[in-house]
Each structure stands twice: as structure tokens, then as C-alpha cells.
mmCIF file of C-alpha atoms in Angstrom:
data_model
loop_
_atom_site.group_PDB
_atom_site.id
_atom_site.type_symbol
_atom_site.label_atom_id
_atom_site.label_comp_id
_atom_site.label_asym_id
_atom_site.label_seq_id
_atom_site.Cartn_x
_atom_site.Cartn_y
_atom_site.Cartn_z
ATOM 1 C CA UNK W 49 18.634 28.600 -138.529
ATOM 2 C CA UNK W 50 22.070 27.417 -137.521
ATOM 3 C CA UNK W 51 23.518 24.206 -137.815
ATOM 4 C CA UNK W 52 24.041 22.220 -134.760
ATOM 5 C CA UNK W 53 27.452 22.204 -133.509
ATOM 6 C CA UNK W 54 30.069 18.631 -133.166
ATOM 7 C CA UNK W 55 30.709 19.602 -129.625
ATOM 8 C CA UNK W 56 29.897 22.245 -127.355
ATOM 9 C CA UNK W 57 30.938 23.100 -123.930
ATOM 10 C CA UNK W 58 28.391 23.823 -120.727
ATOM 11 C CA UNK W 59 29.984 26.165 -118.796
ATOM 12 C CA UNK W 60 29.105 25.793 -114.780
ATOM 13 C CA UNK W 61 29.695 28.528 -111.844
ATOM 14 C CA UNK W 62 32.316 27.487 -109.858
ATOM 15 C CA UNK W 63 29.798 28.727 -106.661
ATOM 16 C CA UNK W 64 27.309 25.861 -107.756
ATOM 17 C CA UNK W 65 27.449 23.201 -104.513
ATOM 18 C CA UNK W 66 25.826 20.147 -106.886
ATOM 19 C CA UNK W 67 26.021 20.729 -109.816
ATOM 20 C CA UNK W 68 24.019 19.126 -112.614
ATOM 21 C CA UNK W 69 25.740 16.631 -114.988
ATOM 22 C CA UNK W 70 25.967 16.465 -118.202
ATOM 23 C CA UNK W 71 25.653 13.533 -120.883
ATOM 24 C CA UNK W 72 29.462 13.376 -122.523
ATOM 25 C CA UNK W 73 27.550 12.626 -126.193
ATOM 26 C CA UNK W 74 23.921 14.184 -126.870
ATOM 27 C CA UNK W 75 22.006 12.899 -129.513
ATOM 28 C CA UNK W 76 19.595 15.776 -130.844
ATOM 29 C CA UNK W 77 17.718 17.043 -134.150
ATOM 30 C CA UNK W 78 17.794 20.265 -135.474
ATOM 31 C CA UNK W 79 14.754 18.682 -138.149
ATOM 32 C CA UNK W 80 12.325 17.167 -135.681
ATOM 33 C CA UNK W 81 10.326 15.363 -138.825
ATOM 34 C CA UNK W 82 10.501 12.210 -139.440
ATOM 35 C CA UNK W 83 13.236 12.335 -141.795
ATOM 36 C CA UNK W 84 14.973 14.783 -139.796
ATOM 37 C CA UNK W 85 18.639 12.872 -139.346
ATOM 38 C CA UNK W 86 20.315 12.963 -135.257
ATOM 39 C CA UNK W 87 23.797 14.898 -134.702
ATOM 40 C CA UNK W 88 25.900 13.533 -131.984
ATOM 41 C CA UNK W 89 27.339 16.452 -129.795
ATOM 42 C CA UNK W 90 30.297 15.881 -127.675
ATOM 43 C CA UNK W 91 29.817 17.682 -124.204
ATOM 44 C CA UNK W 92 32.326 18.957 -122.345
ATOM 45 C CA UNK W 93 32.180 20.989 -119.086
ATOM 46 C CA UNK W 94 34.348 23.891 -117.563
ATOM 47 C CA UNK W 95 34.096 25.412 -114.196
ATOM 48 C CA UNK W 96 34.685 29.164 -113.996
ATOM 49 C CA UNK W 97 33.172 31.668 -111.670
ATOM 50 C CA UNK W 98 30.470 33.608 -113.663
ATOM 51 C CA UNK W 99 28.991 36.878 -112.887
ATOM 52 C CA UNK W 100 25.267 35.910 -113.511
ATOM 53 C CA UNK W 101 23.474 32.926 -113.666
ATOM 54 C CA UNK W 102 24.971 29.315 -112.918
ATOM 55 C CA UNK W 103 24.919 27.692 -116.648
ATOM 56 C CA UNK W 104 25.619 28.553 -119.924
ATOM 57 C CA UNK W 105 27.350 27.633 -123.191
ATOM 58 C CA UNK W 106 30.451 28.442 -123.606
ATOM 59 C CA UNK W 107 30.783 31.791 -126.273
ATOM 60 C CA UNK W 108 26.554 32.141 -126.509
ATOM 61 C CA UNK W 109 26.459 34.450 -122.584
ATOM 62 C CA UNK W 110 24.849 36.589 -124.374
ATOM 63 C CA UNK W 111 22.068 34.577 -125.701
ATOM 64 C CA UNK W 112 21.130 32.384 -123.227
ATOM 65 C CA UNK W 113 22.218 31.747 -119.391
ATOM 66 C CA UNK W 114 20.043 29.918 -116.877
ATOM 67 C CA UNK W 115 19.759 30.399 -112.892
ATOM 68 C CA UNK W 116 19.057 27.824 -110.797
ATOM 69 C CA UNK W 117 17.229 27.249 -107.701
ATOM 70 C CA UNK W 118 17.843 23.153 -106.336
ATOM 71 C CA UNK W 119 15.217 23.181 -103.571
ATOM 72 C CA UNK W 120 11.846 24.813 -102.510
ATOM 73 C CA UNK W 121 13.846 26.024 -99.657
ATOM 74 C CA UNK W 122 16.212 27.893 -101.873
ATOM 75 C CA UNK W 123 13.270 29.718 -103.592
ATOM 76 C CA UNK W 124 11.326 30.509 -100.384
ATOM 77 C CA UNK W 125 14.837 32.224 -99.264
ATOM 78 C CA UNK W 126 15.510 34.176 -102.526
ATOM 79 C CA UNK W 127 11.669 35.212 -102.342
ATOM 80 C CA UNK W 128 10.547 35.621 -99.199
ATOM 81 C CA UNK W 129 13.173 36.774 -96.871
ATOM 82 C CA UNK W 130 15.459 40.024 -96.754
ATOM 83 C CA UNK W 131 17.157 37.930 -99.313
ATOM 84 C CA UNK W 132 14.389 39.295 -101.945
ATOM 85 C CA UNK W 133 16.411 42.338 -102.716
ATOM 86 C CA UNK W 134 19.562 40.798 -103.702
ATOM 87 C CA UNK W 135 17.976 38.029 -105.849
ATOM 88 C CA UNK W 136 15.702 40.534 -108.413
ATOM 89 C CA UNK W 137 18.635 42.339 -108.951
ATOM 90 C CA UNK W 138 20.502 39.296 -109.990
ATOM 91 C CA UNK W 139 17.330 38.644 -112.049
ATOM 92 C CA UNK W 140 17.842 42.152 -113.348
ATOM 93 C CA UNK W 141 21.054 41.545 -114.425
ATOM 94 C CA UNK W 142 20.508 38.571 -116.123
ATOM 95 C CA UNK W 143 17.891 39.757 -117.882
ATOM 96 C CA UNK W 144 20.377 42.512 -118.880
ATOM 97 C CA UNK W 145 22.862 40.189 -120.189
ATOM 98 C CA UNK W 146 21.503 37.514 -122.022
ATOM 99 C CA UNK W 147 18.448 37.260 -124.598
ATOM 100 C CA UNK W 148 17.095 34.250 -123.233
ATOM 101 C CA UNK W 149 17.438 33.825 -119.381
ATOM 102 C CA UNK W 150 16.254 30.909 -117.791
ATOM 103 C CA UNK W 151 15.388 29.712 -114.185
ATOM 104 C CA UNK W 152 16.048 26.466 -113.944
ATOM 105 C CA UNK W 153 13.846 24.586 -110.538
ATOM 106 C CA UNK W 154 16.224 21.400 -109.849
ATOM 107 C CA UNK W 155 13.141 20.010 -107.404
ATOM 108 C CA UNK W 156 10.104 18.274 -108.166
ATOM 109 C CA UNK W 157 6.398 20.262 -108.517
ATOM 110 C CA UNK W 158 5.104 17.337 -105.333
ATOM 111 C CA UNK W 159 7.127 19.540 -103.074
ATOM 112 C CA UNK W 160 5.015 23.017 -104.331
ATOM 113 C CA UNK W 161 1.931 21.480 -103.196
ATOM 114 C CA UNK W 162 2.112 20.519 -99.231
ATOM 115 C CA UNK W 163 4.198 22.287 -96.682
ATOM 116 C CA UNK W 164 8.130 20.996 -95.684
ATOM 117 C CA UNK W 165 9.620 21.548 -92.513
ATOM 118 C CA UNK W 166 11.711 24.705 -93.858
ATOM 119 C CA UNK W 167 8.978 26.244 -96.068
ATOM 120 C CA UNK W 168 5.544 25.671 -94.424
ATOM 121 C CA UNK W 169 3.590 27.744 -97.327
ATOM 122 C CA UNK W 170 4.777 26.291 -100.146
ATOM 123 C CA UNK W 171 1.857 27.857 -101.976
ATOM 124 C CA UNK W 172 2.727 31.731 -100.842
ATOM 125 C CA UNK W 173 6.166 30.622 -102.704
ATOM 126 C CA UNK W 174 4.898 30.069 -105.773
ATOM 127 C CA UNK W 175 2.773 32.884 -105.978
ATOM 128 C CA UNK W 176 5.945 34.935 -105.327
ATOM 129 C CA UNK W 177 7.466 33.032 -108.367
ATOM 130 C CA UNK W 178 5.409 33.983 -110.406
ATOM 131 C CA UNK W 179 4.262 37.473 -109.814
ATOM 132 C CA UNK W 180 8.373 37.793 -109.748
ATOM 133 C CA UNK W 181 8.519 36.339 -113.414
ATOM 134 C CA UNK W 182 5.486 38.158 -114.550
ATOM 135 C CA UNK W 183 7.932 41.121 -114.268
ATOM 136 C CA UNK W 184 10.400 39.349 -116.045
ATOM 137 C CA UNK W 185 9.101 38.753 -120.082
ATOM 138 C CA UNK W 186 12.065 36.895 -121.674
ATOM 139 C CA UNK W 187 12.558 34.506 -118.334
ATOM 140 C CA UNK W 188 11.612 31.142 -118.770
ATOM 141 C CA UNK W 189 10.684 28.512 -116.146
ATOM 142 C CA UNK W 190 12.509 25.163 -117.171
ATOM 143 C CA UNK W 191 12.149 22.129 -114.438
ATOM 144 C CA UNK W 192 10.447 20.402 -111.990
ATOM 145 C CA UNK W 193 12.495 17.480 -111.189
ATOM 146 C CA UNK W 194 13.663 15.737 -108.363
ATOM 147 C CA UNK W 195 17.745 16.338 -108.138
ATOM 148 C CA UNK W 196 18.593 13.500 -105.522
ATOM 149 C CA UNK W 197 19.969 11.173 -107.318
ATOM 150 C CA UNK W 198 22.701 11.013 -109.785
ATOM 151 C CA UNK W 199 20.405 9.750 -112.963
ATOM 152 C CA UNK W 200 17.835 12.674 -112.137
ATOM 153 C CA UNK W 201 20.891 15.323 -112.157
ATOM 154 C CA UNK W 202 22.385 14.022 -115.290
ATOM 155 C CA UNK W 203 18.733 13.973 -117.005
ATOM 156 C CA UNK W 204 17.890 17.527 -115.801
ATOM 157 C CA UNK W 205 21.944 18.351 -117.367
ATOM 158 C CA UNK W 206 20.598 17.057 -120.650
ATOM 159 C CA UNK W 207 17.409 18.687 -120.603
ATOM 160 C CA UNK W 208 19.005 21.682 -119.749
ATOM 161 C CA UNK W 209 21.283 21.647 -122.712
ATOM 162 C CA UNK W 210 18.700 20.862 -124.810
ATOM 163 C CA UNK W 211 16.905 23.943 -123.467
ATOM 164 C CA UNK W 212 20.195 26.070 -123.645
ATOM 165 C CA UNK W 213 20.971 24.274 -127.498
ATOM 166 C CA UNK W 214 16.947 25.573 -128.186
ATOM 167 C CA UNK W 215 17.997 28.846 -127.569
ATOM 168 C CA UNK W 216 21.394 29.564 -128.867
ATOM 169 C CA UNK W 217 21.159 27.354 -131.969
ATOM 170 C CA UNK W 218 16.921 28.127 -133.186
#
């Protein structure tokens, strides 16, 4: 088990249009007991263009880097359109690169349910997702929030760090 780290640094694809936000101080525990004492990590954030995947911490690519999809509409594209192609082989290569890829769905699990005006089977969409995963054993599913507003983007930023801290510091 590794120590958690005084600061660590998220770093975001430069491609992302809104990207999630991150707390600037993250309180966790490494010792979830009781007696298990909090570390306060300093969070910074960097923008480069990266070759798979949208988030990741800085030096740990090759342990864990999350995709993510920030509307139903988004998924329906990658999964049910010509699109289909180019999005399992960016699966492909994520799961290629990194130990622990994630997919990381920045919209809430009401909109999965009934049909929207741009994907009227939302059900046929999440069958695709996850007969696609089923192919996929390391990728895990992280989400189900509503990205909207500011406070929902910054909590899904610290829940994804906490996901991407999970992986790279276990």
C-alpha cells in the first residue's frame, strides 16, 4: 500500500469542452477505520492534449485514465451510430494503456430511463453500454450525475479523484 501523496495533479485533455472541476484541497483516508487519521491533498490541474482518455493523474497514465461521456446523447453517438467504430478502438487503446481504465457518465441515471428528444431509446443505449463493457474486463463504470451546474461538476471532479487516487495509490 502506498502512502497518500501532499499534492497531486489531475491532468485534463485539452479537447474536453466542460470540463469537470476539481476541489483545490481533498481531504481523504488511506485507513478508512475509525482511527484512520485524514491527509489533506493539494490539487492542481494541467491541460495538455492526451492521446487516450480525458483524465488522469499526472505520472500514474499507466495505471489509471478515465473516459468520459457528459450526456446520454454523447453515448447514443459513440454507440449507436457509424461513430461505433472509432469509439471501441479508443476503448481498445485505453485498455492497452492503462491498468485501470475508467468511463466516467457525467449525466444522471433519470435520463437512462425515458426517451429525450436526441436519443428516443434510451434503453437500446444502455444495453449497448454494457454488452460494450462486458468486452472490456478492467473498465469500470464510475457516475451517474447530473453535470449542469457548477457544484455537481466540482463534486463529480472530487469523486473522480477519489476514484483515480483508489486506483493509483491501493
Amino acid at each position: 500500500m502506498r502512502k497518500l501523496p501532499r499534492s497531486v495533479t489531475v491532468c485534463v485533455d485539452t479537447r474536453e469542452k466542460t470540463p469537470l472541476l476539481f476541489p483545490p484541497v481533498l481531504t481523504a483516508y488511506k485507513d478508512i477505520s475509525r482511527r484512520g487519521k485524514a491527509t489533506n491533498i493539494v490539487v492542481k490541474t494541467k491541460e495538455i492534449e492526451m492521446p487516450e482518455g480525458d483524465y488522469c493523474l499526472d505520472g500514474f497514465e499507466g495505471t489509471c485514465i478515465v473516459e468520459r461521456k457528459g450526456s446520454m446523447r454523447e453515448l447514443h453517438q459513440n454507440l449507436l451510430t457509424k461513430d461505433r467504430k472509432r469509439f471501441l478502438r479508443a476503448l481498445d487503446r485505453l485498455a492497452e494503456k492503462t491498468k485501470w481504465p475508467g468511463l466516467f457518465l457525467g449525466f444522471g441515471w433519470q435520463g437512462t430511463t425515458k426517451g429525450l428528444t436526441h436519443v428516443p431509446e434510451p434503453g437500446r443505449v444502455m444495453d449497448a453500454l454494457w454488452q460494450t463493457i462486458a468486452s472490456y474486463p478492467t473498465l469500470q463504470v464510475i457516475g451517474g450525475w447530473n453535470a449542469r451546474y457548477d457544484t455537481s461538476r466540482r463534486q463529480m471532479g472530487g469523486g473522480l479523484l477519489r476514484f483515480m487516487l483508489g486506483k493509483v495509490y491501493q
